[in-house]
XYZ file of C-alpha atoms in Angstrom:
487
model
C 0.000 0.000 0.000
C 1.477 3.338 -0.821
C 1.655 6.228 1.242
C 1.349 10.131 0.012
C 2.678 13.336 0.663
C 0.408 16.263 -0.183
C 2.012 19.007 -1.127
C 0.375 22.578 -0.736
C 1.395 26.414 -2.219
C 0.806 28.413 0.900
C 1.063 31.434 -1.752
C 3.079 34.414 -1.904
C 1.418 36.600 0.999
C -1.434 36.932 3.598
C -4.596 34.578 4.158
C -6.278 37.096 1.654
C -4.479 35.849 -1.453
C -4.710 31.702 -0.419
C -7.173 30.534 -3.217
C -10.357 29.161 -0.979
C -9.625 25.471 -1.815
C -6.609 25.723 -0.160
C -7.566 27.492 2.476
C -10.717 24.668 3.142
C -8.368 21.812 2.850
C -6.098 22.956 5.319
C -8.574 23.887 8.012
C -10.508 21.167 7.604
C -7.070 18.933 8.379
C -6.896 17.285 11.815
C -3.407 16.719 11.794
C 0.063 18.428 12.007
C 0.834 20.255 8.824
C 4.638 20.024 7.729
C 6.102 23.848 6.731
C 9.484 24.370 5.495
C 9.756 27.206 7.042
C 7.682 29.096 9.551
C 9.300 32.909 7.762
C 5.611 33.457 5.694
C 3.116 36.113 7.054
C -0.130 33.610 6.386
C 1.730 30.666 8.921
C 0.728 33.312 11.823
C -3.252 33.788 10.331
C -4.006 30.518 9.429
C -2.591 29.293 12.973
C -5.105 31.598 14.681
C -7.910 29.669 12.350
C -6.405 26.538 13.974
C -3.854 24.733 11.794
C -0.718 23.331 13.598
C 2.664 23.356 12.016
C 6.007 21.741 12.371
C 8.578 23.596 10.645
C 12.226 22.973 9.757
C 13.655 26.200 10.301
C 16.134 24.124 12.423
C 17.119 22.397 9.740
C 18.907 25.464 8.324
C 21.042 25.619 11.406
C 22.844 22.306 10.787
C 24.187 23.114 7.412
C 26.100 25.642 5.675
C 25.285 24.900 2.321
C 21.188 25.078 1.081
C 21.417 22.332 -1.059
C 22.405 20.042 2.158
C 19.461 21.782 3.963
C 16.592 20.871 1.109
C 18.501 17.099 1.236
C 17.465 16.915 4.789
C 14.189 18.150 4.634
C 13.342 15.477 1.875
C 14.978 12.985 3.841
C 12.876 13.628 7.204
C 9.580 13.884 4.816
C 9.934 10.815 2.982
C 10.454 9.062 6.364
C 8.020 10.598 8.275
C 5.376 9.476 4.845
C 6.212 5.841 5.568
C 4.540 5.771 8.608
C 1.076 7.825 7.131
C 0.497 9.995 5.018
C 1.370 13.808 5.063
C 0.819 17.133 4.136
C 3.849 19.412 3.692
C 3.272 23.268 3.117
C 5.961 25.631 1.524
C 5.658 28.914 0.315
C 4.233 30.370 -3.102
C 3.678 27.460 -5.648
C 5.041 24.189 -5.408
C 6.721 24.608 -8.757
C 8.175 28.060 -8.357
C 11.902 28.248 -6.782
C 11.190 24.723 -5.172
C 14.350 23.050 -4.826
C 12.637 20.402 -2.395
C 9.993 19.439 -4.867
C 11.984 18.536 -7.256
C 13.942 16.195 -4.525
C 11.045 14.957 -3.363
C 9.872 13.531 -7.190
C 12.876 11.678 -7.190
C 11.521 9.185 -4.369
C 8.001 9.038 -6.271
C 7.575 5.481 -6.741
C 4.874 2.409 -6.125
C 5.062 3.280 -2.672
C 5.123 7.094 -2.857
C 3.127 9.358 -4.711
C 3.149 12.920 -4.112
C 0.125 15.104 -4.950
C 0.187 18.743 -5.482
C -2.559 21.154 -4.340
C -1.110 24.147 -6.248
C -0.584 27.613 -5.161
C -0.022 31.222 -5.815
C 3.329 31.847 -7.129
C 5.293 35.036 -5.954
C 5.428 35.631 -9.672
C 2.396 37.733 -9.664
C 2.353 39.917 -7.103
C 6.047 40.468 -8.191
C 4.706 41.564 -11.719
C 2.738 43.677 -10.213
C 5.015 45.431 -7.544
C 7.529 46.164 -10.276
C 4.903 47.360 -12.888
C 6.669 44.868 -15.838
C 5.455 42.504 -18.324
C 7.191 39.001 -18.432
C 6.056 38.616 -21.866
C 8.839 40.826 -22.953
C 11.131 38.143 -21.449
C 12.546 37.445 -18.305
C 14.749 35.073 -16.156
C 14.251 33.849 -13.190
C 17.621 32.363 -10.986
C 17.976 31.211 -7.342
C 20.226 33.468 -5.602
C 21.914 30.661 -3.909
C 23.343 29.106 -6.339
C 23.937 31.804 -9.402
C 25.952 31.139 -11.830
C 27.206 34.134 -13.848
C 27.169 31.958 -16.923
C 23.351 31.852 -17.023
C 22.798 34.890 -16.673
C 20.836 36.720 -19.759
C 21.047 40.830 -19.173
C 18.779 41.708 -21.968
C 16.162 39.677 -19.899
C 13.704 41.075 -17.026
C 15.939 39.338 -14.769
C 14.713 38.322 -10.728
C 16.888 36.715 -8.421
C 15.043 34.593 -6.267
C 15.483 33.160 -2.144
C 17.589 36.256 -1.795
C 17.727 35.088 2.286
C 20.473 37.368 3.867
C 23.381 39.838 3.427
C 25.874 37.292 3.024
C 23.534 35.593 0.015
C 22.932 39.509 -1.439
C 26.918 39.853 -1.399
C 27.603 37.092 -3.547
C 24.845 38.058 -5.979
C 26.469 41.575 -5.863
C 29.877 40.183 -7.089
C 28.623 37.886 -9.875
C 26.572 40.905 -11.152
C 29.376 43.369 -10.664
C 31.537 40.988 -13.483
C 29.201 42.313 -16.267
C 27.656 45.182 -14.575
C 28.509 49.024 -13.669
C 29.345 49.110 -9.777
C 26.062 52.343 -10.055
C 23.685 50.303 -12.180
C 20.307 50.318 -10.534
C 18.799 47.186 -8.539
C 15.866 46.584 -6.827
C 14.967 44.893 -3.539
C 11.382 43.263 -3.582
C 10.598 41.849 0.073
C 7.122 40.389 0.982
C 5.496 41.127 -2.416
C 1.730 41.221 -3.022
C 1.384 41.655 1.250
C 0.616 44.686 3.598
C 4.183 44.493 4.522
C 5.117 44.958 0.949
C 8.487 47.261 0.096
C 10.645 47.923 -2.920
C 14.001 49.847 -2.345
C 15.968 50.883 -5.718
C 20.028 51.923 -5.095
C 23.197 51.215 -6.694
C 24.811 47.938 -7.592
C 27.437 48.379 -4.900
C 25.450 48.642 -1.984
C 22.908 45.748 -2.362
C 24.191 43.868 0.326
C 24.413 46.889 2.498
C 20.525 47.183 2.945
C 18.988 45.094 5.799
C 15.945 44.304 4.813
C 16.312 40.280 3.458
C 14.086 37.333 4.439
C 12.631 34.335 2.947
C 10.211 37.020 0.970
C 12.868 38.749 -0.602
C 13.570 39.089 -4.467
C 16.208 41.420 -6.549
C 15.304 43.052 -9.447
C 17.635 43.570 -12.504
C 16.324 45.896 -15.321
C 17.064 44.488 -18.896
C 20.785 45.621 -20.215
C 20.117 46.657 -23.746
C 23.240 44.692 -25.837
C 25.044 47.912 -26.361
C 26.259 48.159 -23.343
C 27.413 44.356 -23.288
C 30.198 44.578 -25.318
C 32.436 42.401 -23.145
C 29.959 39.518 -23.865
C 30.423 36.162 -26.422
C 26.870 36.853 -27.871
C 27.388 40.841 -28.009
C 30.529 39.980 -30.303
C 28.991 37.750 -32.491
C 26.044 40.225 -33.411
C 28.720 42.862 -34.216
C 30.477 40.378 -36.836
C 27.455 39.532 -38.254
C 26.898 42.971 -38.978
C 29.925 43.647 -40.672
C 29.505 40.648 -42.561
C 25.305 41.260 -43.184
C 24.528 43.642 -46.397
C 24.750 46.676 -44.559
C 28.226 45.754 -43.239
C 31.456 46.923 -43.837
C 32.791 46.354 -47.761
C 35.976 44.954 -46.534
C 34.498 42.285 -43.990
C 31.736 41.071 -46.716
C 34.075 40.378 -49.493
C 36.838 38.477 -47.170
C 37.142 34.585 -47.652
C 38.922 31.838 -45.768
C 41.371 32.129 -48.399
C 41.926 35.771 -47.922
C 42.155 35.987 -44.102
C 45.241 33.277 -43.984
C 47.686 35.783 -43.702
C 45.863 37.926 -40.926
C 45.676 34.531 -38.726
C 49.257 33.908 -38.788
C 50.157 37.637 -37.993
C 47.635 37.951 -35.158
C 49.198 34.653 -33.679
C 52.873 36.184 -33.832
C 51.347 39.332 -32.074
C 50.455 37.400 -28.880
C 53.855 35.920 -29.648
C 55.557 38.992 -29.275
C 53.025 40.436 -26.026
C 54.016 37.469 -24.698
C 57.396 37.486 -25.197
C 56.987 41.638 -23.404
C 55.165 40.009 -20.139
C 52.379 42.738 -20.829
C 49.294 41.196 -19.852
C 47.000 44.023 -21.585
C 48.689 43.525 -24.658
C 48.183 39.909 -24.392
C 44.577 40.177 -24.486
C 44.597 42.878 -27.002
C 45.967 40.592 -29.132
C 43.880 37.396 -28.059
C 41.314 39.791 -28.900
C 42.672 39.918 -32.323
C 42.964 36.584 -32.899
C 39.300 36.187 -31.191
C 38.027 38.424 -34.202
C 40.211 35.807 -36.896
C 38.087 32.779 -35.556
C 35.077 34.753 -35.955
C 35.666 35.807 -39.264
C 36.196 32.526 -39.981
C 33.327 31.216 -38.338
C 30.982 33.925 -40.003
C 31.961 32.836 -43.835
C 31.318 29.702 -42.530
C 27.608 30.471 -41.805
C 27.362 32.594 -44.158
C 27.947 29.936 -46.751
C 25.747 27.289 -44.718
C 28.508 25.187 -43.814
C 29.240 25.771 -40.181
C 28.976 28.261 -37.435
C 30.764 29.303 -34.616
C 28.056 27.084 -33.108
C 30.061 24.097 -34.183
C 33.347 25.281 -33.859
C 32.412 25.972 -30.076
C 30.882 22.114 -29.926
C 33.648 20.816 -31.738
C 36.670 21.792 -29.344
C 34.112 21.577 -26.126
C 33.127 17.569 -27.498
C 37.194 16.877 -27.367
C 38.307 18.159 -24.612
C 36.108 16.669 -22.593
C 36.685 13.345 -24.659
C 40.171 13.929 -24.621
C 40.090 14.250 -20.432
C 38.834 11.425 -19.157
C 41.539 11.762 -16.364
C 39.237 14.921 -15.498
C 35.821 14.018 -16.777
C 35.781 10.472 -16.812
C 37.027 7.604 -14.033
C 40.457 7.197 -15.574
C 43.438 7.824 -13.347
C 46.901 8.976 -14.454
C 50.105 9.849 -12.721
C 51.860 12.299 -14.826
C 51.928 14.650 -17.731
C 53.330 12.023 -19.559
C 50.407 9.696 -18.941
C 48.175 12.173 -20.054
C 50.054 12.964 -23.262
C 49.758 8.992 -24.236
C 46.142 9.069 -23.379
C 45.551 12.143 -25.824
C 47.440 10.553 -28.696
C 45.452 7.036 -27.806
C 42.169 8.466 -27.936
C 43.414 11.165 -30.986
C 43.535 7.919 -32.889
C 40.559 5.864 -32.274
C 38.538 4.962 -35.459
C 40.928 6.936 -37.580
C 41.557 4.990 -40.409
C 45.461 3.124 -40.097
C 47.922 5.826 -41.953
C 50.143 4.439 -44.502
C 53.124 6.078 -43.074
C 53.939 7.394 -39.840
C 54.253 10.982 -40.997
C 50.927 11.664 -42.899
C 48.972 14.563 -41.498
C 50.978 17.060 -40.693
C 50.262 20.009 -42.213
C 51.508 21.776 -44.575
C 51.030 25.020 -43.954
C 53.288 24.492 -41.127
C 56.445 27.145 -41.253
C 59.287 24.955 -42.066
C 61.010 24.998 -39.082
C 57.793 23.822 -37.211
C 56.919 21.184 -39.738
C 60.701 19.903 -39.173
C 60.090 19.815 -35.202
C 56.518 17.911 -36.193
C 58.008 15.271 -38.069
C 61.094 14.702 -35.377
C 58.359 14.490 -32.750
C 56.307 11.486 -34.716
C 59.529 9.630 -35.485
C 60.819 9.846 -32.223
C 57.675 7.911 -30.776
C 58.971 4.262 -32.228
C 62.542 5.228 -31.316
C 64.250 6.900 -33.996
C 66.039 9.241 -31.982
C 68.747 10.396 -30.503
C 67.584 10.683 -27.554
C 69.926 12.894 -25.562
C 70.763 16.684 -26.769
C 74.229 16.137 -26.286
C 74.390 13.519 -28.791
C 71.828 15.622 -31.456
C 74.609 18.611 -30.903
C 77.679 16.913 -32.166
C 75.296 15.886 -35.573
C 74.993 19.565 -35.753
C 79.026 20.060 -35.747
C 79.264 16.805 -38.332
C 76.515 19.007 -40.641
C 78.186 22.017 -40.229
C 81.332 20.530 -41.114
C 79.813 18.866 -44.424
C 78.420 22.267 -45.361
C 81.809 24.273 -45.008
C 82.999 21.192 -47.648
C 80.573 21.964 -50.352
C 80.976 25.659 -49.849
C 84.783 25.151 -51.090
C 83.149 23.819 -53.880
C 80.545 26.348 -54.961
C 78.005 24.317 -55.753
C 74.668 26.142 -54.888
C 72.398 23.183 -54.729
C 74.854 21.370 -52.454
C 75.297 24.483 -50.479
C 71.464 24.796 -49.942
C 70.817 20.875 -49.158
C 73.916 21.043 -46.666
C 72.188 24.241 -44.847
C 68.945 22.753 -44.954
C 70.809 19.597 -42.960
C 72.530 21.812 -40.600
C 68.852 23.732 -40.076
C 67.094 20.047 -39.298
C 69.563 19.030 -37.085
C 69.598 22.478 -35.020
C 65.649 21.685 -34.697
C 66.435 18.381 -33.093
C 68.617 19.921 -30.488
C 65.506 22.292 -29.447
C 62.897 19.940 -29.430
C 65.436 17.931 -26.935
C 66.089 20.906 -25.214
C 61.734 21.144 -25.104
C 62.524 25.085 -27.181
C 60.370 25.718 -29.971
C 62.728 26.878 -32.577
C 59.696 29.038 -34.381
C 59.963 31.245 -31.322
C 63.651 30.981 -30.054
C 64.413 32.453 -33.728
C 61.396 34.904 -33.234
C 62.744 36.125 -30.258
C 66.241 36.456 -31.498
C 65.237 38.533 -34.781
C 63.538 40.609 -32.065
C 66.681 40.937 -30.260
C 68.524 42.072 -33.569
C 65.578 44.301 -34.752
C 66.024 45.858 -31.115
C 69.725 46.209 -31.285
C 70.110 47.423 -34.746
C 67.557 50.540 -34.182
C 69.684 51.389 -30.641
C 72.279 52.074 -33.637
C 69.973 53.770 -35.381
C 69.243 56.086 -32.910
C 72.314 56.718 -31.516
C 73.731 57.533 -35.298
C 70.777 60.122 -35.749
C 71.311 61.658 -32.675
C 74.803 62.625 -33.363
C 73.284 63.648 -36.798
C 75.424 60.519 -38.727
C 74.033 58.923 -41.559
C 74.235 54.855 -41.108
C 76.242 54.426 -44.404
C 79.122 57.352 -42.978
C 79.380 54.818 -39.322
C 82.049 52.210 -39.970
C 81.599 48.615 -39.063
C 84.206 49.080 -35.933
C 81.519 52.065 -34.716
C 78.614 49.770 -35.420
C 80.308 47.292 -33.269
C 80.875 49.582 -30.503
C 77.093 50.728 -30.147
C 75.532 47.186 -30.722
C 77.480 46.274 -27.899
C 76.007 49.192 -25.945
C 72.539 48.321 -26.964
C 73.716 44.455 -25.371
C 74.638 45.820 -22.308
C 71.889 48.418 -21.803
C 68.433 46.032 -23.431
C 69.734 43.108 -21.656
C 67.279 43.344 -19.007
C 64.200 44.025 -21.799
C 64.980 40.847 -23.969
């Protein structure tokens, strides 16, 4: 024989606004009435008409977190509902900003059932005190457990179970990471009751004003999306218009073709911010490279063959297939593990390559392609293993190259260099240095160095080509000693 818990809205306010069935079947009761909580001004006027509670404010005592409280809650109801059955009141509608419903469904079974008596919602009066239509759109989020990620700003947005200060200060610091510090907010305790009262003030002081109960709801006006420019979706809409017909000329007639260049220059940019340790640089140029992918990604959809849609599900799918370590039960040790797993799991149900070096691409610069194909050879052993051992191959290539230069033989010359180039790539990737950069950084240096000359030669009014090489000498040497620190 099953039991059953009744479940019963006790509305958002006074006796006035309890819809009559309600109000019959819980007079007419003859037993104790379960209440979450006893913080709801019609507990006090429907005791006077006789109804006995048993609330579980205490409840909230034992545990710091609220998911942990509505756990217990559920856990004492569906015990207490094996002995008879119950009725457990909560406030508004069961179905509104109900975390314990929803915990309680999960034990509905053949020996449970849980019926629902409805409810007014705190929706309404809430409507109502704020004078705003929902059917322009709005969002509705429990304050205990926002997440600024799900937040949409161009919505009517209300914060729900906004229960004290502490609850109101994190709310103010998630907002505050997309909104002005001033930007209006407004406090709605005890809505659609006598005891009613809506306080507007800044951002900044929201968890400064006392007034926060069980009752209590914030208020965030819509953001229009001009003023969102910092956000993913705000970004996208801006592309599109550059790209749509009453874009920009430039953006509309760009293809994937065309944009190649700008990718690899942007990428060298972060490179170089890098390389400066200038953090607002860095994501300047991020930023740049940001745009590049949603250039990209724009064509794409333009053309109906993607969208940034897909490129976002494609890197999101295998990373997270690619980390089972993380989201998965796999365990690993080390880096190294990790690394194997990747390259495992890279090539699952990819057909068998007919050599070991397919794939890489060519687009590659050369000296990266060279590193590439070291890297894949060097996984069945063809290696050398130790840097020290890579260097003297460099010596033995230099040496063959200063042979055919005796000889003047131009092809020779540029296979022998091309040797002595590979072999200088081996020592870096043993030496874990990416050659790309270390020669990046070291045409940076010169660049650097050679404009110290520069300006040294102008300021004593010299023209480069009267300096002789012995001069040039002198102040590259100066630049050494006096950019060291910078480079």
């Amino acid at each position: 024989m099953s039991q059953t818990i009744h479940v019963i809205g006790l509305g958002a306010g006074t006796l006035d606004q309890l819809p009559l069935g309600i109000y019959r079947f819980l007079t007419n009761l003859e037993k104790e009435v379960f209440v979450r909580t006893n913080q709801h001004p019609v507990i006090k006027e429907l005791e006077e008409e006789g109804v006995t509670f048993r609330s579980f404010d205490n409840v909230y005592e034992k545990h710091e977190q609220f998911e942990d409280v509505y756990r217990d809650i559920t856990k004492q109801l569906v015990e207490a509902a094996q002995q008879q059955d119950l009725v457990y009141a909560l406030p508004g509608h069961p179905f509104v900003a109900e975390r314990t419903v929803q915990l309680l469904l999960e034990h509905e079974d053949d020996y449970l059932q849980i019926k629902f008596h409805g409810g007014q919602s705190f929706l309404d009066p809430l409507f109502n005190a704020l004078k705003i239509d929902p059917i322009e759109g709005f969002q509705l989020l429990d304050g205990t457990a926002l997440k600024r990620s799900s937040i949409q700003f161009t919505n009517h947005l209300l914060i729900a179970q906004v229960y004290d200060s502490f609850v109101a200060s994190d709310i103010k610091l998630t907002l505050m990471e997309d909104l002005p510090e001033g930007y209006p907010v407004t406090i709605v305790d005890a809505a659609g009751s006598k005891d009613e009262k809506v306080t507007t003030l800044p951002l900044y002081e929201l968890d400064r004003e006392g007034t926060f109960s069980d009752l209590t709801t914030l208020y965030v006006a819509p953001q229009s999306s001009d003023a969102l420019t910092h956000t993913f979706d705000h970004l996208r809409e801006v592309i599109a218009t550059l790209r749509g017909p009453d874009g920009c000329p430039w953006d509309r007639k760009q293809t994937h073709e065309s944009l190649r260049p700008y990718l690899i220059e942007e990428v060298y940019e972060v490179i170089d911010a890098i390389q400066e340790e200038d953090d607002d640089h860095i994501a300047e140029e991020l930023g740049d490279v940001l745009l590049q992918v949603m250039l990209h990604s724009q064509i794409g959809e333009d053309n109906g063959f993607f969208s940034v849609d897909d490129v976002i599900r494609s890197i999101t799918e295998k990373m997270i297939e690619r980390h089972p370590h993380v989201f998965g039960d796999v365990e690993v040790d080390s880096a190294d593990e990790v690394t194997s797993n990747w390259e495992a799991i890279k090539n699952k149900g990819k057909a068998k390559k007919e050599t070991l070096l397919e794939g890489i691409s060519e687009a590659l610069p050369r000296l990266l392609y060279a590193q590439e194909m070291q890297k894949k050879a060097s996984k069945v052993g063809f290696d050398w293993g130790d840097a020290t051992l890579a260097f003297e191959k460099v010596a033995e290539e230099i040496k063959e190259l200063q042979e055919v230069i005796e000889k003047e033989d131009t092809n020779e010359i540029e296979l022998e260099f091309g040797d002595v180039l590979f072999s200088l790539v081996n020592v870096a990737r043993l030496l874990s240095i990416d050659p790309e950069i270390a020669l990046h950084r070291t045409s940076q240096k010169f660049k650097n160095r050679f404009q110290y000359i520069e300006s040294v030669a102008k300021g004593n009014g010299i023209e480069l080509t009267d300096l002789s090489l012995e001069d040039m000498e002198n102040y590259w040497n100066q630049a050494k000693v006096l950019r060291k620190g910078e480079e």
